[in-house]
Amino acid sequence: MVEKQNPPEVDRVAASARAVAARRARASLKRDLSMRVVTPQTVLARAFAEPSSAAGTMRVTDFLMALPAIGAGKRDRVLEELGISPVKRLGGLGSRQRTELRAWLDERFPQNTPRSGRSRLLVLAGPTAVGKGTVATHIRENHPEIHLSVSATTRAPRPGEIDGVHYFFVDDAEFDRLVTEGELLEHATVHNRFRYGTPRGPIEKALGEGKTVLLEIDLQGARQVREADASATLIFLLPPSWDELVDRLVGRGTEDAEERARRLRTAKGELASQGEFDFHVVNEDVGTAAREVVALAE
Ligand code: 5GP
């Protein structure tokens, strides 16, 4: 006779499914750490707040190895220095170990201390495919009090794009003229293809009228704005996770392996520049991210 499946068997199946899900969540969190999508301090805070979470159940050894530029030798030295056993999980650390690990992280991975003075010139940048354009569009449609800068570009309009609203579509000669006559606050060639630049006049006018101005531009542009106006507020838009960014970058799978690898390398490099920014906003939900950006205005 075939034995009937009893509840303990069902429980075992459910438990092993939960274990697989937990392992996946930890693996994904490790990728976020190594790609700098989350800071080590954030993971630590989550682990301490919720020891049964993916962060809390992560082994200290795995945590350390996922940090940028930490190898096995460094990991072992740190564990010894902090008096932490390698079998420990983050959520299981004692209070002294927590404090010491946190202090070590703060020294090794210093976090930005946002400048106290706020500016009305906001710059939104971030890695390719993080959704800067969507957040900017949301702000244009829902926050008329913010002046969204309209860039000049040499690329052709896409269906639905209106000259003067989404971009000023110009040819190379006109772009050259804007550059030569100093009419652009910053400009850059993006993705090795077309040129984009921020017209200076409308921004100065809007700032003069006391409005907040938002620039949605690439990283090279953000750096130039900082050079031109050290008080500008630089905001870095982060993806909710590295896996999510990979999906958005290569999800459709229409590119060949070399192109995919190139995009991922670029994204990794772009994420590494987040330390240059004053604030970080996670684009989990467009409306929330847009509100967070707007709230950073003076
Ligand atoms: P798209 O062609 O898809 O609208 O934009 C491509 C990229 O150009 C985006 O990453 C966007 O942030 C960037 N971009 C748009 N306008 C400007 C600009 O005025 N200056 C710079 N540096 N980048 C821009």
Short mmCIF file of N, CA, C and O in Angstrom, two decimals, residues 91-190:
data_model
loop_
_atom_site.label_atom_id
_atom_site.label_comp_id
_atom_site.label_asym_id
_atom_site.label_seq_id
_atom_site.Cartn_x
_atom_site.Cartn_y
_atom_site.Cartn_z
N GLY A 91 23.29 38.51 12.31
CA GLY A 91 22.24 38.74 13.30
C GLY A 91 22.57 38.16 14.66
O GLY A 91 21.91 38.49 15.66
N GLY A 92 23.58 37.30 14.72
CA GLY A 92 23.92 36.64 15.98
C GLY A 92 25.09 37.28 16.70
O GLY A 92 25.58 36.73 17.69
N LEU A 93 25.55 38.43 16.22
CA LEU A 93 26.70 39.07 16.87
C LEU A 93 26.30 39.71 18.20
O LEU A 93 25.18 40.23 18.34
N GLY A 94 27.20 39.67 19.13
CA GLY A 94 26.95 40.31 20.43
C GLY A 94 27.08 41.82 20.31
O GLY A 94 27.55 42.33 19.28
N SER A 95 26.69 42.54 21.35
CA SER A 95 26.61 44.00 21.20
C SER A 95 27.98 44.64 21.03
O SER A 95 28.14 45.58 20.25
N ARG A 96 29.00 44.09 21.71
CA ARG A 96 30.34 44.67 21.54
C ARG A 96 30.83 44.43 20.11
O ARG A 96 31.40 45.30 19.46
N GLN A 97 30.58 43.19 19.60
CA GLN A 97 31.01 42.86 18.23
C GLN A 97 30.29 43.76 17.22
O GLN A 97 30.89 44.21 16.24
N ARG A 98 29.01 44.01 17.48
CA ARG A 98 28.26 44.88 16.57
C ARG A 98 28.88 46.26 16.49
O ARG A 98 29.09 46.81 15.41
N THR A 99 29.17 46.81 17.67
CA THR A 99 29.73 48.16 17.71
C THR A 99 31.08 48.20 17.01
O THR A 99 31.37 49.12 16.23
N GLU A 100 31.89 47.17 17.25
CA GLU A 100 33.24 47.20 16.67
C GLU A 100 33.21 47.00 15.17
O GLU A 100 33.97 47.62 14.42
N LEU A 101 32.31 46.11 14.72
CA LEU A 101 32.21 45.87 13.27
C LEU A 101 31.74 47.15 12.58
O LEU A 101 32.24 47.56 11.54
N ARG A 102 30.77 47.80 13.19
CA ARG A 102 30.23 49.04 12.64
C ARG A 102 31.34 50.12 12.56
O ARG A 102 31.48 50.81 11.55
N ALA A 103 32.13 50.21 13.63
CA ALA A 103 33.21 51.21 13.65
C ALA A 103 34.25 50.89 12.56
O ALA A 103 34.74 51.79 11.86
N TRP A 104 34.55 49.60 12.40
CA TRP A 104 35.52 49.22 11.38
C TRP A 104 35.00 49.59 9.98
O TRP A 104 35.73 50.13 9.15
N LEU A 105 33.70 49.33 9.75
CA LEU A 105 33.10 49.66 8.44
C LEU A 105 33.13 51.17 8.19
O LEU A 105 33.44 51.62 7.08
N ASP A 106 32.79 51.94 9.23
CA ASP A 106 32.76 53.40 9.06
C ASP A 106 34.13 53.95 8.68
O ASP A 106 34.25 54.91 7.92
N GLU A 107 35.16 53.30 9.21
CA GLU A 107 36.50 53.76 8.89
C GLU A 107 36.90 53.34 7.48
O GLU A 107 37.45 54.10 6.70
N ARG A 108 36.57 52.09 7.15
CA ARG A 108 36.99 51.53 5.86
C ARG A 108 36.11 52.00 4.69
O ARG A 108 36.57 52.20 3.59
N PHE A 109 34.81 52.14 4.95
CA PHE A 109 33.86 52.57 3.92
C PHE A 109 33.10 53.81 4.41
O PHE A 109 31.93 53.73 4.77
N PRO A 110 33.79 54.95 4.45
CA PRO A 110 33.14 56.14 5.01
C PRO A 110 31.90 56.51 4.21
O PRO A 110 31.89 56.39 2.99
N GLN A 111 30.86 56.92 4.93
CA GLN A 111 29.63 57.31 4.26
C GLN A 111 29.63 58.82 4.09
O GLN A 111 30.23 59.53 4.88
N ASN A 112 28.92 59.26 3.06
CA ASN A 112 28.87 60.72 2.82
C ASN A 112 28.19 61.40 3.98
O ASN A 112 27.17 60.91 4.43
N THR A 113 28.72 62.52 4.35
CA THR A 113 27.93 63.35 5.26
C THR A 113 27.41 64.48 4.39
O THR A 113 28.18 65.30 3.91
N PRO A 114 26.09 64.47 4.12
CA PRO A 114 25.53 65.48 3.23
C PRO A 114 25.87 66.87 3.74
O PRO A 114 25.87 67.11 4.93
N ARG A 115 26.19 67.75 2.78
CA ARG A 115 26.54 69.12 3.17
C ARG A 115 25.34 69.78 3.84
O ARG A 115 24.20 69.50 3.49
N SER A 116 25.63 70.65 4.77
CA SER A 116 24.51 71.23 5.52
C SER A 116 23.73 72.22 4.66
O SER A 116 22.51 72.20 4.63
N GLY A 117 24.46 73.05 3.89
CA GLY A 117 23.78 74.03 3.04
C GLY A 117 23.12 73.31 1.86
O GLY A 117 23.74 72.47 1.24
N ARG A 118 21.87 73.64 1.58
CA ARG A 118 21.20 73.04 0.43
C ARG A 118 21.17 74.04 -0.71
O ARG A 118 21.14 75.24 -0.50
N SER A 119 21.14 73.51 -1.91
CA SER A 119 21.11 74.37 -3.07
C SER A 119 19.79 74.15 -3.80
O SER A 119 19.15 73.12 -3.62
N ARG A 120 19.40 75.11 -4.63
CA ARG A 120 18.20 74.89 -5.43
C ARG A 120 18.55 74.31 -6.79
O ARG A 120 17.68 74.13 -7.62
N LEU A 121 19.83 74.04 -7.02
CA LEU A 121 20.23 73.39 -8.27
C LEU A 121 20.47 71.91 -7.98
O LEU A 121 21.43 71.54 -7.31
N LEU A 122 19.55 71.08 -8.44
CA LEU A 122 19.64 69.64 -8.18
C LEU A 122 20.09 68.91 -9.44
O LEU A 122 19.61 69.21 -10.54
N VAL A 123 20.98 67.96 -9.27
CA VAL A 123 21.44 67.16 -10.40
C VAL A 123 21.12 65.70 -10.11
O VAL A 123 21.53 65.18 -9.07
N LEU A 124 20.37 65.08 -11.01
CA LEU A 124 20.02 63.67 -10.82
C LEU A 124 20.81 62.84 -11.83
O LEU A 124 20.68 63.03 -13.04
N ALA A 125 21.63 61.95 -11.32
CA ALA A 125 22.40 61.07 -12.20
C ALA A 125 22.36 59.66 -11.62
O ALA A 125 21.72 59.42 -10.60
N GLY A 126 23.02 58.73 -12.29
CA GLY A 126 23.01 57.35 -11.81
C GLY A 126 23.37 56.42 -12.94
O GLY A 126 23.58 56.88 -14.07
N PRO A 127 23.45 55.13 -12.66
CA PRO A 127 23.87 54.20 -13.72
C PRO A 127 22.84 54.11 -14.85
O PRO A 127 21.67 54.41 -14.64
N THR A 128 23.31 53.71 -16.01
CA THR A 128 22.44 53.50 -17.16
C THR A 128 21.32 52.53 -16.78
O THR A 128 21.57 51.57 -16.06
N ALA A 129 20.13 52.81 -17.24
CA ALA A 129 18.97 51.92 -17.05
C ALA A 129 18.40 51.92 -15.63
O ALA A 129 17.53 51.12 -15.32
N VAL A 130 18.86 52.86 -14.79
CA VAL A 130 18.33 52.88 -13.43
C VAL A 130 16.94 53.53 -13.39
O VAL A 130 16.18 53.35 -12.42
N GLY A 131 16.61 54.28 -14.46
CA GLY A 131 15.27 54.88 -14.53
C GLY A 131 15.25 56.37 -14.21
O GLY A 131 14.23 56.90 -13.79
N LYS A 132 16.39 57.05 -14.49
CA LYS A 132 16.46 58.50 -14.24
C LYS A 132 15.40 59.24 -15.04
O LYS A 132 14.75 60.15 -14.55
N GLY A 133 15.26 58.84 -16.32
CA GLY A 133 14.33 59.51 -17.22
C GLY A 133 12.90 59.38 -16.71
O GLY A 133 12.13 60.35 -16.74
N THR A 134 12.55 58.20 -16.22
CA THR A 134 11.19 57.97 -15.72
C THR A 134 10.92 58.82 -14.48
O THR A 134 9.84 59.39 -14.32
N VAL A 135 11.91 58.90 -13.60
CA VAL A 135 11.75 59.71 -12.38
C VAL A 135 11.61 61.19 -12.78
O VAL A 135 10.74 61.91 -12.28
N ALA A 136 12.44 61.63 -13.75
CA ALA A 136 12.37 63.03 -14.20
C ALA A 136 11.01 63.33 -14.83
O ALA A 136 10.41 64.37 -14.57
N THR A 137 10.51 62.40 -15.63
CA THR A 137 9.20 62.60 -16.27
C THR A 137 8.11 62.70 -15.21
O THR A 137 7.22 63.55 -15.29
N HIS A 138 8.21 61.86 -14.19
CA HIS A 138 7.24 61.89 -13.11
C HIS A 138 7.27 63.25 -12.41
O HIS A 138 6.23 63.81 -12.06
N ILE A 139 8.47 63.79 -12.23
CA ILE A 139 8.59 65.09 -11.58
C ILE A 139 8.00 66.18 -12.48
O ILE A 139 7.27 67.05 -12.01
N ARG A 140 8.27 66.09 -13.79
CA ARG A 140 7.73 67.11 -14.70
C ARG A 140 6.19 67.12 -14.63
O ARG A 140 5.55 68.15 -14.63
N GLU A 141 5.61 65.90 -14.55
CA GLU A 141 4.15 65.81 -14.59
C GLU A 141 3.48 66.10 -13.25
O GLU A 141 2.32 66.49 -13.22
N ASN A 142 4.19 65.88 -12.16
CA ASN A 142 3.54 66.00 -10.84
C ASN A 142 4.08 67.12 -9.96
O ASN A 142 3.51 67.38 -8.90
N HIS A 143 5.17 67.72 -10.34
CA HIS A 143 5.74 68.78 -9.50
C HIS A 143 6.04 70.00 -10.35
O HIS A 143 7.21 70.31 -10.64
N PRO A 144 4.98 70.73 -10.73
CA PRO A 144 5.19 71.89 -11.62
C PRO A 144 6.05 72.98 -10.96
O PRO A 144 6.57 73.85 -11.65
N GLU A 145 6.21 72.89 -9.63
CA GLU A 145 7.03 73.91 -8.94
C GLU A 145 8.52 73.72 -9.24
O GLU A 145 9.33 74.61 -9.01
N ILE A 146 8.88 72.55 -9.76
CA ILE A 146 10.29 72.29 -10.09
C ILE A 146 10.52 72.59 -11.58
O ILE A 146 9.76 72.13 -12.43
N HIS A 147 11.58 73.34 -11.86
CA HIS A 147 11.91 73.60 -13.26
C HIS A 147 12.83 72.48 -13.76
O HIS A 147 13.97 72.37 -13.31
N LEU A 148 12.31 71.66 -14.66
CA LEU A 148 13.14 70.57 -15.21
C LEU A 148 13.88 71.11 -16.43
O LEU A 148 13.25 71.55 -17.40
N SER A 149 15.20 71.06 -16.37
CA SER A 149 15.99 71.60 -17.47
C SER A 149 15.77 70.80 -18.75
O SER A 149 15.67 69.57 -18.70
N VAL A 150 15.67 71.50 -19.88
CA VAL A 150 15.53 70.82 -21.18
C VAL A 150 16.90 70.87 -21.86
O VAL A 150 17.43 71.95 -22.11
N SER A 151 17.47 69.71 -22.13
CA SER A 151 18.81 69.63 -22.71
C SER A 151 18.77 69.80 -24.22
O SER A 151 17.75 69.56 -24.85
N ALA A 152 19.92 70.18 -24.76
CA ALA A 152 20.10 70.14 -26.21
C ALA A 152 20.74 68.81 -26.55
O ALA A 152 21.56 68.30 -25.77
N THR A 153 20.36 68.21 -27.66
CA THR A 153 20.98 66.95 -28.06
C THR A 153 21.09 66.87 -29.58
O THR A 153 20.27 67.46 -30.30
N THR A 154 22.09 66.09 -30.01
CA THR A 154 22.25 65.88 -31.46
C THR A 154 21.54 64.61 -31.92
O THR A 154 21.58 64.28 -33.09
N ARG A 155 20.91 63.88 -30.98
CA ARG A 155 20.20 62.69 -31.45
C ARG A 155 18.84 63.08 -32.00
O ARG A 155 18.31 64.15 -31.67
N ALA A 156 18.27 62.20 -32.83
CA ALA A 156 16.98 62.49 -33.46
C ALA A 156 15.86 62.25 -32.45
O ALA A 156 16.01 61.42 -31.55
N PRO A 157 14.73 62.97 -32.59
CA PRO A 157 13.61 62.73 -31.67
C PRO A 157 13.05 61.32 -31.81
O PRO A 157 13.03 60.77 -32.92
N ARG A 158 12.64 60.76 -30.69
CA ARG A 158 11.93 59.46 -30.74
C ARG A 158 10.45 59.77 -30.89
O ARG A 158 10.01 60.89 -30.61
N PRO A 159 9.65 58.78 -31.33
CA PRO A 159 8.23 59.04 -31.48
C PRO A 159 7.64 59.62 -30.19
O PRO A 159 7.93 59.12 -29.10
N GLY A 160 6.88 60.68 -30.33
CA GLY A 160 6.23 61.28 -29.15
C GLY A 160 7.05 62.38 -28.50
O GLY A 160 6.52 63.13 -27.68
N GLU A 161 8.33 62.48 -28.84
CA GLU A 161 9.16 63.52 -28.22
C GLU A 161 8.95 64.85 -28.94
O GLU A 161 8.91 64.91 -30.17
N ILE A 162 8.82 65.91 -28.13
CA ILE A 162 8.51 67.23 -28.69
C ILE A 162 9.71 68.15 -28.50
O ILE A 162 10.28 68.23 -27.40
N ASP A 163 10.08 68.84 -29.59
CA ASP A 163 11.20 69.78 -29.54
C ASP A 163 10.87 70.90 -28.56
O ASP A 163 9.78 71.49 -28.62
N GLY A 164 11.78 71.14 -27.64
CA GLY A 164 11.55 72.21 -26.67
C GLY A 164 10.91 71.71 -25.38
O GLY A 164 10.90 72.40 -24.38
N VAL A 165 10.34 70.49 -25.42
CA VAL A 165 9.73 69.94 -24.20
C VAL A 165 10.64 68.85 -23.63
O VAL A 165 11.07 68.89 -22.49
N HIS A 166 10.94 67.86 -24.49
CA HIS A 166 11.79 66.77 -24.02
C HIS A 166 13.27 67.10 -24.24
O HIS A 166 14.11 66.80 -23.39
N TYR A 167 13.57 67.65 -25.37
CA TYR A 167 14.92 68.10 -25.71
C TYR A 167 14.81 69.25 -26.70
O TYR A 167 13.75 69.43 -27.32
N PHE A 168 15.91 69.97 -26.87
CA PHE A 168 16.06 70.84 -28.04
C PHE A 168 16.87 69.99 -29.02
O PHE A 168 18.03 69.67 -28.73
N PHE A 169 16.25 69.59 -30.10
CA PHE A 169 16.95 68.74 -31.06
C PHE A 169 17.73 69.63 -32.02
O PHE A 169 17.13 70.45 -32.74
N VAL A 170 19.04 69.50 -31.98
CA VAL A 170 19.89 70.37 -32.81
C VAL A 170 20.86 69.54 -33.64
O VAL A 170 21.08 68.36 -33.34
N ASP A 171 21.41 70.16 -34.70
CA ASP A 171 22.41 69.42 -35.47
C ASP A 171 23.80 69.70 -34.90
O ASP A 171 23.95 70.52 -33.97
N ASP A 172 24.81 69.02 -35.45
CA ASP A 172 26.17 69.16 -34.92
C ASP A 172 26.68 70.60 -34.97
O ASP A 172 27.32 71.05 -34.01
N ALA A 173 26.35 71.29 -36.05
CA ALA A 173 26.85 72.66 -36.21
C ALA A 173 26.26 73.55 -35.11
O ALA A 173 26.97 74.36 -34.49
N GLU A 174 24.97 73.38 -34.84
CA GLU A 174 24.32 74.20 -33.81
C GLU A 174 24.88 73.84 -32.43
O GLU A 174 25.10 74.70 -31.58
N PHE A 175 25.13 72.55 -32.20
CA PHE A 175 25.69 72.14 -30.91
C PHE A 175 27.08 72.78 -30.73
O PHE A 175 27.39 73.32 -29.66
N ASP A 176 27.87 72.75 -31.82
CA ASP A 176 29.21 73.38 -31.77
C ASP A 176 29.09 74.85 -31.41
O ASP A 176 29.87 75.38 -30.61
N ARG A 177 28.09 75.51 -32.00
CA ARG A 177 27.90 76.94 -31.74
C ARG A 177 27.58 77.16 -30.25
O ARG A 177 28.15 78.03 -29.60
N LEU A 178 26.68 76.32 -29.70
CA LEU A 178 26.31 76.45 -28.28
C LEU A 178 27.55 76.31 -27.39
O LEU A 178 27.73 77.05 -26.42
N VAL A 179 28.40 75.34 -27.76
CA VAL A 179 29.62 75.12 -26.96
C VAL A 179 30.55 76.32 -27.07
O VAL A 179 31.00 76.88 -26.06
N THR A 180 30.81 76.75 -28.32
CA THR A 180 31.77 77.84 -28.53
C THR A 180 31.32 79.12 -27.85
O THR A 180 32.13 79.87 -27.31
N GLU A 181 30.02 79.37 -27.89
CA GLU A 181 29.54 80.63 -27.31
C GLU A 181 29.29 80.53 -25.81
O GLU A 181 28.71 81.42 -25.20
N GLY A 182 29.67 79.40 -25.22
CA GLY A 182 29.56 79.25 -23.76
C GLY A 182 28.12 79.18 -23.27
O GLY A 182 27.82 79.53 -22.13
N GLU A 183 27.24 78.71 -24.14
CA GLU A 183 25.82 78.69 -23.74
C GLU A 183 25.43 77.44 -22.96
O GLU A 183 24.29 77.31 -22.52
N LEU A 184 26.39 76.51 -22.83
CA LEU A 184 26.05 75.27 -22.10
C LEU A 184 26.77 75.24 -20.75
O LEU A 184 27.95 75.54 -20.65
N LEU A 185 26.01 74.87 -19.72
CA LEU A 185 26.58 74.75 -18.38
C LEU A 185 27.50 73.53 -18.34
O LEU A 185 28.52 73.52 -17.64
N GLU A 186 27.13 72.50 -19.06
CA GLU A 186 27.96 71.28 -19.18
C GLU A 186 27.54 70.60 -20.46
O GLU A 186 26.45 70.83 -20.96
N HIS A 187 28.42 69.76 -20.98
CA HIS A 187 28.03 68.96 -22.14
C HIS A 187 28.90 67.73 -22.23
O HIS A 187 30.04 67.72 -21.72
N ALA A 188 28.38 66.68 -22.84
CA ALA A 188 29.13 65.42 -22.91
C ALA A 188 28.61 64.58 -24.06
O ALA A 188 27.47 64.74 -24.51
N THR A 189 29.48 63.70 -24.53
CA THR A 189 29.06 62.70 -25.51
C THR A 189 28.64 61.48 -24.70
O THR A 189 29.42 60.99 -23.88
N VAL A 190 27.41 61.04 -24.87
CA VAL A 190 26.88 59.96 -24.03
C VAL A 190 26.86 58.64 -24.83
O VAL A 190 26.45 58.64 -25.99
#
